[in-house]
Each structure stands twice: as structure tokens, then as C-alpha cells.
PDB file of C-alpha atoms and ligand atoms in Angstrom:
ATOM      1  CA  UNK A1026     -71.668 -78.993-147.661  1.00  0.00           C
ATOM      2  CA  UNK A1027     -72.164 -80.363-151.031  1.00  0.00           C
ATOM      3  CA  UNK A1028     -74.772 -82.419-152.063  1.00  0.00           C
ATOM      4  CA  UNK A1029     -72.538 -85.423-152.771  1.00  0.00           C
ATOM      5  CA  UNK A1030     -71.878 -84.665-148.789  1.00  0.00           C
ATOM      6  CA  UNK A1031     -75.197 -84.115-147.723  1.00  0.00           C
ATOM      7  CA  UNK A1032     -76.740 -87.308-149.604  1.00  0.00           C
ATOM      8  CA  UNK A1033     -73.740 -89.086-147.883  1.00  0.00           C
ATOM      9  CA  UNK A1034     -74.989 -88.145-144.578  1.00  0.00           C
ATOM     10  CA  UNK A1035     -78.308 -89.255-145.249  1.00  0.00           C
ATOM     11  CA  UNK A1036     -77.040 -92.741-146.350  1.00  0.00           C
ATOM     12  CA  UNK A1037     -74.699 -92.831-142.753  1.00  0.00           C
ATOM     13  CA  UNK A1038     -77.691 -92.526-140.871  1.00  0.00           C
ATOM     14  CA  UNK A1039     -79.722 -95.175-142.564  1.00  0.00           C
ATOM     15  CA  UNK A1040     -77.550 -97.416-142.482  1.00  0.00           C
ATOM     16  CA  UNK A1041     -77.581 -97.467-138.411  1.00  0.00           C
ATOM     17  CA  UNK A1042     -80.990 -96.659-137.960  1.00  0.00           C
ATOM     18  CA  UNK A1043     -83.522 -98.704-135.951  1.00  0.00           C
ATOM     19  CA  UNK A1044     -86.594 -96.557-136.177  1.00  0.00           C
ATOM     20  CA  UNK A1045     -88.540 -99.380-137.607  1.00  0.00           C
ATOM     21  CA  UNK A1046     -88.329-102.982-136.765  1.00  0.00           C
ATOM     22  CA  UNK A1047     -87.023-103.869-140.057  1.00  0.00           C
ATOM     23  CA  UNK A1048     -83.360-103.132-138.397  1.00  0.00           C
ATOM     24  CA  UNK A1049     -83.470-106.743-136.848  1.00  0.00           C
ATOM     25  CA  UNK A1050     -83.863-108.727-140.104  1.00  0.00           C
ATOM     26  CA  UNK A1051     -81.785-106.579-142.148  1.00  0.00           C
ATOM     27  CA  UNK A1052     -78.210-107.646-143.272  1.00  0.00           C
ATOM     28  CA  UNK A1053     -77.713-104.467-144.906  1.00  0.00           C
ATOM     29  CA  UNK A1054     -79.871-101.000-145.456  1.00  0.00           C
ATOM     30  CA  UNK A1055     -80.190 -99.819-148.706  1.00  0.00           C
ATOM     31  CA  UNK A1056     -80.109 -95.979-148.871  1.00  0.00           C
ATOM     32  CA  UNK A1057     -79.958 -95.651-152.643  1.00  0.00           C
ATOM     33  CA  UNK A1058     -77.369 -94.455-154.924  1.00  0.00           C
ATOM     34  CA  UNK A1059     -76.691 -92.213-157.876  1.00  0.00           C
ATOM     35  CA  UNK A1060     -75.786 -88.488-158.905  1.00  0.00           C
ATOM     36  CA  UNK A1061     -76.304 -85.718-156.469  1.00  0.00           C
ATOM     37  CA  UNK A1062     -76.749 -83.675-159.620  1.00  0.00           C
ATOM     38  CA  UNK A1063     -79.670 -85.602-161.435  1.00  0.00           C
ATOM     39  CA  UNK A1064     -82.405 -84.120-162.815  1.00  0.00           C
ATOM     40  CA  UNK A1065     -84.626 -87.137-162.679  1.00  0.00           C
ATOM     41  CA  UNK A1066     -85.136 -89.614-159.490  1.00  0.00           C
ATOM     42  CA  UNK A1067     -86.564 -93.215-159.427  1.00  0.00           C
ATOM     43  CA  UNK A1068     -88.183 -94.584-156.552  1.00  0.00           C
ATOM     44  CA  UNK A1069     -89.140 -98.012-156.121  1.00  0.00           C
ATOM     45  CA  UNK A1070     -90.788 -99.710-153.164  1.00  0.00           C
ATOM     46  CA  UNK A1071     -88.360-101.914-150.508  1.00  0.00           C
ATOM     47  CA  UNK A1072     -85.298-103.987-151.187  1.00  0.00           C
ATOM     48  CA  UNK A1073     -85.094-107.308-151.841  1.00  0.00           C
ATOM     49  CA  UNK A1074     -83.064-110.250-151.673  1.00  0.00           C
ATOM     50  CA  UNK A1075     -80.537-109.470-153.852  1.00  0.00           C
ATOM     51  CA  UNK A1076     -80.706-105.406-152.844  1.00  0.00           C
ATOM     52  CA  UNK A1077     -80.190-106.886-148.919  1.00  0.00           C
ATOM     53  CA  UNK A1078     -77.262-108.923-149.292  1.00  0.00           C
ATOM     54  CA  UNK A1079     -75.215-105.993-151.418  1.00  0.00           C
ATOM     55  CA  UNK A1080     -76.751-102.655-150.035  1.00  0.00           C
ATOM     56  CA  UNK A1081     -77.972-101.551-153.018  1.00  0.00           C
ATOM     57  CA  UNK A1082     -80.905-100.260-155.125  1.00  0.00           C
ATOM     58  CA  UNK A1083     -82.060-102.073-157.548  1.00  0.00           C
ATOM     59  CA  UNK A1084     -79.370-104.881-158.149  1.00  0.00           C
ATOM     60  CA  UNK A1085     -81.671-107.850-158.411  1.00  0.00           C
ATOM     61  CA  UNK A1086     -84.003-109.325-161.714  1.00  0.00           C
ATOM     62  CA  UNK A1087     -86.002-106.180-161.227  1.00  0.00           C
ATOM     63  CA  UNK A1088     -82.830-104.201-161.145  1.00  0.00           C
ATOM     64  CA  UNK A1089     -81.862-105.946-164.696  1.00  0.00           C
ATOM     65  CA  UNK A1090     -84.949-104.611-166.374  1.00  0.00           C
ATOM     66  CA  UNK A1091     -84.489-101.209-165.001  1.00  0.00           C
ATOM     67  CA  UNK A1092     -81.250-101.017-165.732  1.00  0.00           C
ATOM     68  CA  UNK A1093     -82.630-101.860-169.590  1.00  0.00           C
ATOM     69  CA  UNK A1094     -85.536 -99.686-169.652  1.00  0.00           C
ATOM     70  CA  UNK A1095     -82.444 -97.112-167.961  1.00  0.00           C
ATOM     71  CA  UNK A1096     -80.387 -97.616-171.053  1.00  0.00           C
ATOM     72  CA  UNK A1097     -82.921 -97.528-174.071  1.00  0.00           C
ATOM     73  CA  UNK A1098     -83.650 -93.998-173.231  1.00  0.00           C
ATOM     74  CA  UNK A1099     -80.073 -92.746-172.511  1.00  0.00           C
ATOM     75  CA  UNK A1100     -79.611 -93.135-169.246  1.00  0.00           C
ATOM     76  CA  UNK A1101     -77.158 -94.943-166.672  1.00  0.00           C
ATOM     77  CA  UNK A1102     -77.638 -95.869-162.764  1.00  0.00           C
ATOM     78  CA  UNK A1103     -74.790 -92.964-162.398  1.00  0.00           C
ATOM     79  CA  UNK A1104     -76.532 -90.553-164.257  1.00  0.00           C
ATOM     80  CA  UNK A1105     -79.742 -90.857-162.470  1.00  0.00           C
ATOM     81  CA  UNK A1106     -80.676 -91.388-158.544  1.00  0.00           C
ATOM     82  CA  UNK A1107     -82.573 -93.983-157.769  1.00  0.00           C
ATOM     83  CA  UNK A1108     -83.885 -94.742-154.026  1.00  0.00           C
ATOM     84  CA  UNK A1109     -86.471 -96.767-152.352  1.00  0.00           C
ATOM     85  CA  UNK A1110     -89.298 -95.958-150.180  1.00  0.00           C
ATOM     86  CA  UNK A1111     -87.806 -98.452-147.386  1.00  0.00           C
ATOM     87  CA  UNK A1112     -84.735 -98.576-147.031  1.00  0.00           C
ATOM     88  CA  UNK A1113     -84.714-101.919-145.239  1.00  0.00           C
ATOM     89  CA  UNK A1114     -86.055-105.100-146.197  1.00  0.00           C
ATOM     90  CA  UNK A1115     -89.034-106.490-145.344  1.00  0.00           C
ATOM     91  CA  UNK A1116     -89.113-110.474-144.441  1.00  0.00           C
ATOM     92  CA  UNK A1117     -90.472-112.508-147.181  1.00  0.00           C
ATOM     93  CA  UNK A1118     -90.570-109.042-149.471  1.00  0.00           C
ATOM     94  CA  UNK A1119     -94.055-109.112-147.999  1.00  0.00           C
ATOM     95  CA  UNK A1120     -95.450-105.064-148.438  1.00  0.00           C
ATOM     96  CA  UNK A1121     -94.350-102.364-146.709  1.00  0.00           C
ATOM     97  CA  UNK A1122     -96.517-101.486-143.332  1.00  0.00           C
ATOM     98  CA  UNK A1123     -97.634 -97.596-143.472  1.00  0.00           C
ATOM     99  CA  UNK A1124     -95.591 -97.330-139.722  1.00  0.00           C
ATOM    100  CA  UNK A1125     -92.469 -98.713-142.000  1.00  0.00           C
ATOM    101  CA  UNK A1126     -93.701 -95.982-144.308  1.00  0.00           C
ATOM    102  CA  UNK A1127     -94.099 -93.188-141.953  1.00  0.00           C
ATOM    103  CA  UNK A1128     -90.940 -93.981-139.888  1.00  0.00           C
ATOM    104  CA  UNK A1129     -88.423 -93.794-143.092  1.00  0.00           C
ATOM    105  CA  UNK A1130     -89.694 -91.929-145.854  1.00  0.00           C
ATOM    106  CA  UNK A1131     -87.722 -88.689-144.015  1.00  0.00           C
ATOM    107  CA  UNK A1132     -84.727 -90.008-145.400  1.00  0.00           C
ATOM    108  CA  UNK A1133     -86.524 -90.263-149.012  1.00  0.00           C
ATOM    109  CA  UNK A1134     -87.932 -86.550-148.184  1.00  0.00           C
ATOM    110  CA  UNK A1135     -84.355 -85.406-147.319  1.00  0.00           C
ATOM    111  CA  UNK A1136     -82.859 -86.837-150.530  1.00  0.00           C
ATOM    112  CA  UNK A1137     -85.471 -85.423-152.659  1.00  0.00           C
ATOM    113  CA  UNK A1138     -84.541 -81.726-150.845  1.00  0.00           C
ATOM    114  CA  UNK A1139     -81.522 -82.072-151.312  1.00  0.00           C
ATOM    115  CA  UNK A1140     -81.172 -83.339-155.185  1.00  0.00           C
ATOM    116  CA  UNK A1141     -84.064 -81.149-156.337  1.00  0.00           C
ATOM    117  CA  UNK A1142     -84.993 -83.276-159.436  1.00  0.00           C
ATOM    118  CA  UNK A1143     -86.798 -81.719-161.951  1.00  0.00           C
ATOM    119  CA  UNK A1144     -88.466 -85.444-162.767  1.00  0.00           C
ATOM    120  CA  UNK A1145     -89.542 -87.933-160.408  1.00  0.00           C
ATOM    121  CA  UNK A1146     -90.440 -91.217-161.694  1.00  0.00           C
ATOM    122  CA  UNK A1147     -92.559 -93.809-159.585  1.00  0.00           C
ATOM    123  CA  UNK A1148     -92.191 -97.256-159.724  1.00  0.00           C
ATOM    124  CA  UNK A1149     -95.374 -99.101-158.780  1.00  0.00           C
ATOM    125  CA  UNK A1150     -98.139 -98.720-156.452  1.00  0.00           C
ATOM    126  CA  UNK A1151     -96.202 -97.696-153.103  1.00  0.00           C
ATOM    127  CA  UNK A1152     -94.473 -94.843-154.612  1.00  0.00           C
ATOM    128  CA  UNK A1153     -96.500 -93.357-156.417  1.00  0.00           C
ATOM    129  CA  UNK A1154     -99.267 -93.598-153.607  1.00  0.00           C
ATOM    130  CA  UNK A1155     -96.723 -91.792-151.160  1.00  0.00           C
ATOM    131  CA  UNK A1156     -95.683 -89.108-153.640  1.00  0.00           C
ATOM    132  CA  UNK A1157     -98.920 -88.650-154.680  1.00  0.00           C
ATOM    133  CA  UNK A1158    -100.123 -87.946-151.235  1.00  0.00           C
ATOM    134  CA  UNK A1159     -97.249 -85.244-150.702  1.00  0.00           C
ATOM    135  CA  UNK A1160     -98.756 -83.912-153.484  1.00  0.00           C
ATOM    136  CA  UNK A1161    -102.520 -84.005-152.274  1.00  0.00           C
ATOM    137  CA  UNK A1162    -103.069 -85.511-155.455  1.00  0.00           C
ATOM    138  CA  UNK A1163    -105.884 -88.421-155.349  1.00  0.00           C
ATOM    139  CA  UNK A1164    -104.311 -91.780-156.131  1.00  0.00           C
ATOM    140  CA  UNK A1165    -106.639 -94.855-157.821  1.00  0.00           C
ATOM    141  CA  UNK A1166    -103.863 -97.191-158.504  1.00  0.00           C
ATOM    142  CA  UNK A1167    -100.999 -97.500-160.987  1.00  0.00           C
ATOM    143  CA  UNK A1168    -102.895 -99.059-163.817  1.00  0.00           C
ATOM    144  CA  UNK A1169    -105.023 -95.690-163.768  1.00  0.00           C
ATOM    145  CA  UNK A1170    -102.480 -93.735-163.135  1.00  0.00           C
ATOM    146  CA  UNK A1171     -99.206 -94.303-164.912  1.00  0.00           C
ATOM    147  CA  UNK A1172     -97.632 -93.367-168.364  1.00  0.00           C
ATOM    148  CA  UNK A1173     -99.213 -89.699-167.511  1.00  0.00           C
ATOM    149  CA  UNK A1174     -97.161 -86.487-166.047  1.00  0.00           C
ATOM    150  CA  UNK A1175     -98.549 -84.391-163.283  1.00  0.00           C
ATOM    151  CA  UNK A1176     -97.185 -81.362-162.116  1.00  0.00           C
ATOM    152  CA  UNK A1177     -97.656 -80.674-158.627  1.00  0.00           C
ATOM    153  CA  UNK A1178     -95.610 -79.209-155.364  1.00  0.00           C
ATOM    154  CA  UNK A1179     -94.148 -81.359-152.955  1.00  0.00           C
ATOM    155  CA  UNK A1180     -92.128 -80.704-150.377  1.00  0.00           C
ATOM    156  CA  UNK A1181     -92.430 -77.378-151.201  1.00  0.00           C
ATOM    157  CA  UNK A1182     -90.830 -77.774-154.482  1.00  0.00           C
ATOM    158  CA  UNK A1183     -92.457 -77.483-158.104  1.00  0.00           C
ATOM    159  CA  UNK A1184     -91.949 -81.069-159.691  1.00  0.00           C
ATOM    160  CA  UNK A1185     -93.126 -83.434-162.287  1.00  0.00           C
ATOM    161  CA  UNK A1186     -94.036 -86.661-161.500  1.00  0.00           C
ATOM    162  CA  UNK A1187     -94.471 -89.719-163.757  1.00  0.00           C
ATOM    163  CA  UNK A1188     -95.735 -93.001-162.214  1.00  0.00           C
ATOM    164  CA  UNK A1189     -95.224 -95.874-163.932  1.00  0.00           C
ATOM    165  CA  UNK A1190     -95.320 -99.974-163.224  1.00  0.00           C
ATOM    166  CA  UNK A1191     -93.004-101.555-160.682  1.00  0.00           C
ATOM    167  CA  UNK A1192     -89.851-103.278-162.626  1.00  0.00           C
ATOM    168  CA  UNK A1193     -90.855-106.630-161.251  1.00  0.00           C
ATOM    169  CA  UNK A1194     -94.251-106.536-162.676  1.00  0.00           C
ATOM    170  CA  UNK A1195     -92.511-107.277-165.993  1.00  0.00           C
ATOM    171  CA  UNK A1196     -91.016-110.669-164.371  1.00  0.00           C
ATOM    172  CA  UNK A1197     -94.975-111.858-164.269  1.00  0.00           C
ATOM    173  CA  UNK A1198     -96.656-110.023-166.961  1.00  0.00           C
ATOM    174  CA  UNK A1199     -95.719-109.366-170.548  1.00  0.00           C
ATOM    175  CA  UNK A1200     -98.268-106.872-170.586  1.00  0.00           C
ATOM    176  CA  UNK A1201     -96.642-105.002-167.447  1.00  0.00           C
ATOM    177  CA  UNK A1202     -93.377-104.927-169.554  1.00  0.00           C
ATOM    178  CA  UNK A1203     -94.994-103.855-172.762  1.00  0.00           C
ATOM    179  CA  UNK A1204     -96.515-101.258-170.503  1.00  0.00           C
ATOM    180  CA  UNK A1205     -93.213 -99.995-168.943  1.00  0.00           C
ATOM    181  CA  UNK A1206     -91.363-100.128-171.936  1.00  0.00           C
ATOM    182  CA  UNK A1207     -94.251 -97.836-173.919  1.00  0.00           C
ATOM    183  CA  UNK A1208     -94.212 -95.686-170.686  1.00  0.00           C
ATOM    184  CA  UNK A1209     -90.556 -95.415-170.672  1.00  0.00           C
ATOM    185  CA  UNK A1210     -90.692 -93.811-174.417  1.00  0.00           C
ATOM    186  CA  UNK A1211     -93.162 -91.344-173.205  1.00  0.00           C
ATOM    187  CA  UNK A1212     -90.824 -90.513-170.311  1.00  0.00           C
ATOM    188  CA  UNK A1213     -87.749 -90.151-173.020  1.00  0.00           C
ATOM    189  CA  UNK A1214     -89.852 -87.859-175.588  1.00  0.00           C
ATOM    190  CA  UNK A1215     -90.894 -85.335-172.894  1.00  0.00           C
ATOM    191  CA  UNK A1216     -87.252 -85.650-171.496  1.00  0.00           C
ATOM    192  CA  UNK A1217     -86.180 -84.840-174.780  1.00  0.00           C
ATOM    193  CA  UNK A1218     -88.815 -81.740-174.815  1.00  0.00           C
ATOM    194  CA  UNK A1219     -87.208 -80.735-172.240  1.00  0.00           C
ATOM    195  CA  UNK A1220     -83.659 -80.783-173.132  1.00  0.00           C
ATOM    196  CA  UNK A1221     -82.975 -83.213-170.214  1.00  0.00           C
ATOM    197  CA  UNK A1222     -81.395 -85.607-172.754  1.00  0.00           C
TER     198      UNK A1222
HETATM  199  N1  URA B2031     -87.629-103.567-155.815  1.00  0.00           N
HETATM  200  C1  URA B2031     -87.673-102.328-155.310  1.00  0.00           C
HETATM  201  O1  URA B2031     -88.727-101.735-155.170  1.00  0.00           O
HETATM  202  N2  URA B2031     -86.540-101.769-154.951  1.00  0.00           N
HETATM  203  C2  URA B2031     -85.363-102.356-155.073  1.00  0.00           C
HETATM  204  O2  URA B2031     -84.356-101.752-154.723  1.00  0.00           O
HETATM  205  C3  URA B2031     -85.332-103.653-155.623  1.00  0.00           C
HETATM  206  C4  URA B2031     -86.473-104.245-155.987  1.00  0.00           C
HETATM  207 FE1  SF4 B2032     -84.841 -97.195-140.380  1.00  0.00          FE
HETATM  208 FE2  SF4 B2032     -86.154 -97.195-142.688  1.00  0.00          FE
HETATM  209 FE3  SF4 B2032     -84.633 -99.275-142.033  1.00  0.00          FE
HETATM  210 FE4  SF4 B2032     -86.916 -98.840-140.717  1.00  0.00          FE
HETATM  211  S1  SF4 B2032     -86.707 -99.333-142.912  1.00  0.00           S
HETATM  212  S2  SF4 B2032     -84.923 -99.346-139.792  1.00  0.00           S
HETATM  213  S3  SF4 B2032     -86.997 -96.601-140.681  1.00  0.00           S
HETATM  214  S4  SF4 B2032     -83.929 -97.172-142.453  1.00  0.00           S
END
């Protein structure tokens, strides 16, 4: 199978799953979208309003801004694969619960196995907490830990990761989106290093 196929197979089976209770206040799982063949992955936290109603990543304010902070450094949402930690919504966007967590970051696992990027790229505290801890790597928050690359193994694969703030934290904070933007130009000159773009 390819990985356009495999990825596809992942999404199929999120979108009927009920391992969590999330299922029941759903109107539509989110499994994420993008190319098979990317070299970079974003991962943000849960879906939203916006992400709920049209079964997709990222497609809400938040989404805007990424899709911005996407642009500026040469990138488009088809270029790149982008993917949640959840997959379904949680009411009220209230946080994820670590049984949510444990129940459906497989999926997350299995699309990360299956793309092999070279670059992942957290987005916010819930990400970067549960990469980091596939990584064994201790985690003290995003505000100590972002803008910075770490190489580690996960998943028994050799990867770099790069945390940086959550995409909404712009909405609230002008110094969360000076932040992100600064951290996205450190992402595009080591990209650049490494003839990604
Ligand atoms: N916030 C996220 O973490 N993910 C989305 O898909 C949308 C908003
Ligand atoms: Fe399944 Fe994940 Fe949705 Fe829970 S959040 S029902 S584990 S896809």
C-alpha cells in the first residue's frame, strides 16, 4: 500500500471510532490532512468548533494564523501534514483528559510511522508534552521550551522536534504571536539549512 493509502486507512477508522467518549458529542472526527510525502508534521491539540462542523484540521481563527505563519515560510496545508492529538472534539474545547490522550494518540503514532517526517513541529502545551514524553525528554512547559530543536528517537525513528506556541495563543496575546512568528523564522532558517525548502 502506499502511504496516501495507508494514511487513508487511518483516517477511515477514526472517523467511526468510539474508543473515547468524545464519539457522542462529535458531529464529525477530524483525522488530519496533508501530504503523505512531507517532511515536516504539525500537531496541534483537539478540534474545535469550526474543525467539528467541517472535519478538518485547523480550519478555524487558529487555522487562519497557521495557515499565515504556513505561508511566510514557504509552505502550504498541501505541502505539509498537519494532525491533532484528538481527533474528536471536546465539549466546550475544555482540555483534553490523558484517557482521551491515551485512547487516540495510536492513530497520531500510526501517521507519524507511516509519513516519517524528518521535522515535527508542536503546537502548544499538549503536543509537545506527548511528543516529548515519546521521547523521554523532560517537559517544563512551552514558554521554556519552544523556539529550540531537539533531536531525539521516537517511535523508534530519529527526528527533530520543534515546539512552539499553540496558534490560538496569538488570538489573546500579541506577545504569543510575536513569539510564533519569531519561532516560525527559526523553523524556516534551519529548514533552509537543511535543504527542506
Ligand atoms: N486547535 C487545534 O489544536 N487543532 C485544530 O485543529 C484547531 C484548533
Ligand atoms: Fe476515537 Fe480519538 Fe475520537 Fe476518542 S477522540 S472517539 S479515541 S478518534
Amino acid at each position: 500500500m502506499s502511504k496516501r493509502e495507508l494514511l487513508d486507512a487511518i483516517a477511515a477508522g477514526v472517523i467511526v471510532c468510539r474508543k473515547c467518549e468524545l464519539w457522542k458529542t462529535r458531529k464529525n472526527a477530524v483525522p488530519g490532512e496533508g501530504s503523505p510525502n512531507s517532511q515536516i508534521m504539525f500537531i496541534g491539540e483537539a478540534p474545535g468548533y469550526w474543525e467539528d462542523i467541517q472535519g478538518r484540521p485547523f480550519v478555524g481563527a487558529a487555522g487562519k494564523f497557521l495557515d499565515t505563519l504556513l505561508s511566510e515560510i514557504g509552505f502550504s496545508r498541501q505541502t505539509v501534514f498537519i494532525g491533532n492529538i484528538l481527533k474528536c472534539r471536546p465539549p466546550k474545547n475544555r482540555e483534553p483528559l490523558p484517557d482521551e490522550i491515551q485512547k487516540c494518540t495510536p492513530y497520531l503514532n500510526s501517521q507519524i510511522q507511516i509519513i516519517q517526517p524528518k521535522i515535527i513541529v508542536t503546537l502548544g502545551n499538549y503536543s509537545t508534552a506527548y511528543i516529548f514524553s515519546k521521547a523521554t525528554l523532560p517537559f517544563n512547559g512551552i514558554t521554556q521550551a519552544h523556539g529550540k530543536f531537539y533531536k531525539a528517537s521516537i517511535l523508534d525513528m530519529r527526528v527533530t522536534m520543534f515546539p512552539t506556541f499553540h496558534p490560538a495563543a496569538s488570538l489573546y496575546s500579541a506577545r504569543y504571536k510575536e513569539q510564533l512568528i519569531r519561532d516560525f523564522r527559526t523553523l524556516q532558517h534551519e529548514l533552509k539549512e537543511k535543504g527542506l525548502i
